[in-house]
Short mmCIF file of C-alpha atoms and ligand atoms in Angstrom, two decimals:
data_model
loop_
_atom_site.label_atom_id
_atom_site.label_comp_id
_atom_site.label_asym_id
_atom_site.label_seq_id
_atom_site.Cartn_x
_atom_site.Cartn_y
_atom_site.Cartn_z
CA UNK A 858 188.68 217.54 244.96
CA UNK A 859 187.74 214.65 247.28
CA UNK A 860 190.10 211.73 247.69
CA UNK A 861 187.91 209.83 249.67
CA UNK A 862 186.72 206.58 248.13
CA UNK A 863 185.69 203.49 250.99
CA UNK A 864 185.92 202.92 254.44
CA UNK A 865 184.51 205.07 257.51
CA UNK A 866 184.71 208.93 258.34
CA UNK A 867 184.17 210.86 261.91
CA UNK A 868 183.47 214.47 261.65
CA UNK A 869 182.83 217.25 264.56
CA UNK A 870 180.14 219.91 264.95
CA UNK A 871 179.41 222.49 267.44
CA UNK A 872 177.47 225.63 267.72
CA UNK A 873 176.25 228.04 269.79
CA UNK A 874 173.32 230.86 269.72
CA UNK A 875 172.41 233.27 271.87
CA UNK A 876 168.71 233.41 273.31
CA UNK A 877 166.59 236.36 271.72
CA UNK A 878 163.44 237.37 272.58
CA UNK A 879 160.43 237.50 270.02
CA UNK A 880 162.18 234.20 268.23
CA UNK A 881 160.18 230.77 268.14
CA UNK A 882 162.93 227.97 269.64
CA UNK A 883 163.63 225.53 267.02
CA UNK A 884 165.86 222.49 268.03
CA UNK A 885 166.25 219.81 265.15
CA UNK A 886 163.76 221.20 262.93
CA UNK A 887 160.88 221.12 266.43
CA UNK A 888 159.60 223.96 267.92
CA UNK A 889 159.65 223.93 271.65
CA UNK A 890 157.62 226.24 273.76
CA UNK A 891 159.66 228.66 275.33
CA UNK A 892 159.73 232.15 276.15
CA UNK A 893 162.34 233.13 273.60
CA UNK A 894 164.17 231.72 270.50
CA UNK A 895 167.68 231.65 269.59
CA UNK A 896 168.97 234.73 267.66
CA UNK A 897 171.14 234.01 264.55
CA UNK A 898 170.88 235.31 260.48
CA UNK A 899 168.71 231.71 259.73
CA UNK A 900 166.40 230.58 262.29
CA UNK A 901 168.89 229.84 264.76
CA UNK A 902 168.47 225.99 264.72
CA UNK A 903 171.76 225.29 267.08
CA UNK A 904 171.03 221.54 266.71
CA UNK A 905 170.85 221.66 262.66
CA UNK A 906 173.54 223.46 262.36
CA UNK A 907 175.91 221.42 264.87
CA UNK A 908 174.79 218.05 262.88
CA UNK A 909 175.26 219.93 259.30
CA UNK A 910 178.74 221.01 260.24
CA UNK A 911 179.56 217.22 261.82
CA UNK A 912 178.30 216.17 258.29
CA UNK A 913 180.58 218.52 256.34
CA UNK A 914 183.86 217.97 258.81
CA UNK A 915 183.68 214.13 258.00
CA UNK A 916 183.98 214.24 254.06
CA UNK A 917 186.31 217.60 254.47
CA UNK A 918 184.03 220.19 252.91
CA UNK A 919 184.20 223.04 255.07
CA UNK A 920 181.34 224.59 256.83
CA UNK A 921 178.18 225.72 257.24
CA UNK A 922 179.40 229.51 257.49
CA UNK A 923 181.04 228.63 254.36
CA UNK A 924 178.38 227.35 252.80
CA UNK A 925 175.83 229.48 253.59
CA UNK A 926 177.46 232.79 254.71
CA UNK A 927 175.20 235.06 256.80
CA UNK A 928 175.99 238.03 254.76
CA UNK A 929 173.80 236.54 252.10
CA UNK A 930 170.96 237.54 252.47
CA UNK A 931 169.24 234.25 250.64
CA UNK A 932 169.55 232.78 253.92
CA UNK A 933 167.88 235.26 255.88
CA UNK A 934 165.53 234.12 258.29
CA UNK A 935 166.18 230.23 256.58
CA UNK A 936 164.55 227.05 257.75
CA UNK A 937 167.60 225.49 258.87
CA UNK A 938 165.99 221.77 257.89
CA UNK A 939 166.74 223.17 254.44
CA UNK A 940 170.40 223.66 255.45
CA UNK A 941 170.61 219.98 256.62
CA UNK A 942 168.89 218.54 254.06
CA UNK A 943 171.43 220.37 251.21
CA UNK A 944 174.12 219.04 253.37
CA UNK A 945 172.41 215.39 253.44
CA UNK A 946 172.12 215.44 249.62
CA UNK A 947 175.95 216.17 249.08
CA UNK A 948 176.70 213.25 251.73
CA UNK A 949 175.03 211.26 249.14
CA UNK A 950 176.16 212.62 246.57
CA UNK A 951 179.87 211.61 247.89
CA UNK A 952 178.55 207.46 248.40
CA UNK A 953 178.33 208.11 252.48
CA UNK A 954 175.30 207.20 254.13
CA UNK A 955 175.07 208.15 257.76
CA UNK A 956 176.17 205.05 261.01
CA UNK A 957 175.25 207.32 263.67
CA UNK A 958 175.05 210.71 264.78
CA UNK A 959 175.20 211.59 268.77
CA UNK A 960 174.83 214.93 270.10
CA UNK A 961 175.14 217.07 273.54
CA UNK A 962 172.63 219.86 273.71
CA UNK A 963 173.86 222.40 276.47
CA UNK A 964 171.07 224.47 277.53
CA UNK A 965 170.60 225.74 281.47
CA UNK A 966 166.67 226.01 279.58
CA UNK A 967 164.10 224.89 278.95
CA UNK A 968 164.03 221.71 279.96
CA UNK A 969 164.46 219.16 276.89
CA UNK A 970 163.48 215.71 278.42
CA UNK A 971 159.58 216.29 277.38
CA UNK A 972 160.25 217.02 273.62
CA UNK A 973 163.40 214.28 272.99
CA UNK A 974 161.41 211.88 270.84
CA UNK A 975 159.62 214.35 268.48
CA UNK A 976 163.78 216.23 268.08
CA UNK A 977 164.91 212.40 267.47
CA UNK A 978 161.90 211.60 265.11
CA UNK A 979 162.76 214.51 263.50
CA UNK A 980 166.62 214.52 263.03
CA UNK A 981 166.48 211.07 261.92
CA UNK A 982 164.16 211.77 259.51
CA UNK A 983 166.28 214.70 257.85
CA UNK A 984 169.41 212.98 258.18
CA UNK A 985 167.13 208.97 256.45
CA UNK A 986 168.67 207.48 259.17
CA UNK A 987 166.95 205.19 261.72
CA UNK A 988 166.15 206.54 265.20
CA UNK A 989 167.99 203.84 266.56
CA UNK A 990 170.79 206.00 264.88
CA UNK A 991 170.54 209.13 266.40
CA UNK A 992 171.29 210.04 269.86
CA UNK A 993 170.51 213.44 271.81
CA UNK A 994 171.82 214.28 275.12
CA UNK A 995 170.14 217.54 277.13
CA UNK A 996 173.44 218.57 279.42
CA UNK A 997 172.87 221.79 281.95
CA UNK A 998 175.81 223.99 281.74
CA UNK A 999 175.71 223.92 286.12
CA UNK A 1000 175.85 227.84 285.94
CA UNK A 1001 179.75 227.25 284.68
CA UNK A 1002 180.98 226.88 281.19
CA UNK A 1003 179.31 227.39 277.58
CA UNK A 1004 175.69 227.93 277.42
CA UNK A 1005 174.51 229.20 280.83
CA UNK A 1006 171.01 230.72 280.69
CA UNK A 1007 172.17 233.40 278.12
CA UNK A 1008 171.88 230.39 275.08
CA UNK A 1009 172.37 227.22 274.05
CA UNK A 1010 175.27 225.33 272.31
CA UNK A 1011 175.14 221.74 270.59
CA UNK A 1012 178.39 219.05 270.38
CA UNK A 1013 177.61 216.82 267.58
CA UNK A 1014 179.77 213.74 266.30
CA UNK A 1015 178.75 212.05 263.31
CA UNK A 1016 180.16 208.40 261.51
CA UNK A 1017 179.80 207.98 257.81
CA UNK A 1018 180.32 204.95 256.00
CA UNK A 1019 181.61 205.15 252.15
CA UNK A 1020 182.32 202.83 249.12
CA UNK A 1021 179.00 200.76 250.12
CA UNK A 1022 176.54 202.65 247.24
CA UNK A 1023 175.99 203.65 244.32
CA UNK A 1024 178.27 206.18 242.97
CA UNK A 1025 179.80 204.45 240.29
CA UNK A 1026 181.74 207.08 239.52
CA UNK A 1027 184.61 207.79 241.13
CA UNK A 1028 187.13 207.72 239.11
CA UNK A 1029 190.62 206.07 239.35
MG1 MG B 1247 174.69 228.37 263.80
#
């Protein structure tokens, strides 16, 4: 049951893979050249996966590991753009439409600045939302906290706006 009819919701997302070898890198459904991938039961897609749970956290549905538990093995080796988009379509589904979404990428390598655009381009186009909308942030760990050169972990915040569609069906 969801009480949530009008008005704005923040949620919170983070994640964090480790690197494996023999993986392509996929950051916000764009594969980056690199000389290993992130390991993980889908295909590792840190960024996704951050975004998706920022999207669940703001209309209070849980999580991805809830969602899509890795000891299913449906989503095996899953293209974790399908994640985000399932998650997208119950955002809808609940009258929300996405304000913005800014994230932190924490990754000692590689380096992100080159490839920005096409991971904006791309999450904005998974998430319908203009690019204008979506912010991401390449942060270097310094050698100190979460991340390091042994993987890389994503902040995400995301703002949803409700009551200003089409679901004519909410109830009392
Ligand atoms: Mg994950």
């Amino acid at each position: 049951m969801n009480a949530v009819r009008s008005g704005v919701r923040i949620g919170l997302g983070y994640d964090v893979h480790p690197f494996a070898a023999g993986r392509p890198l996929r950051l916000g459904g764009v594969e980056i050249p690199h000389t290993r991938g992130l390991a993980g039961h889908s295909d590792g897609d840190v960024l996704c996966h951050a975004v998706a749970d920022a999207l669940l956290g703001a209309l209070g549905l849980g999580d991805l590991g809830s969602r899509f538990p890795d000891t299913d093995p449906k989503w095996r080796g899953a293209d974790s753009t399908e994640l985000l988009r399932l998650v997208c379509t119950e955002v809808t589904a609940h009258g929300a439409r996405v304000v913005n979404v800014d994230t932190v990428v924490i990754a000692e390598e590689p380096r992100l600045a080159p490839h920005l655009a096409a991971i904006r381009a791309s999450l904005a186009a998974l998430l319908e939302a203009p690019e204008g909308s979506v912010s991401i942030k390449p942060k270097r760990a310094e050698g100190v906290a979460m991340g390091g050169a042994n993987g890389i972990a994503v902040q995400a915040v995301v703002l949803l706006s409700l009551g200003e569609s089409h679901n004519e069906e909410r109830g009392s």
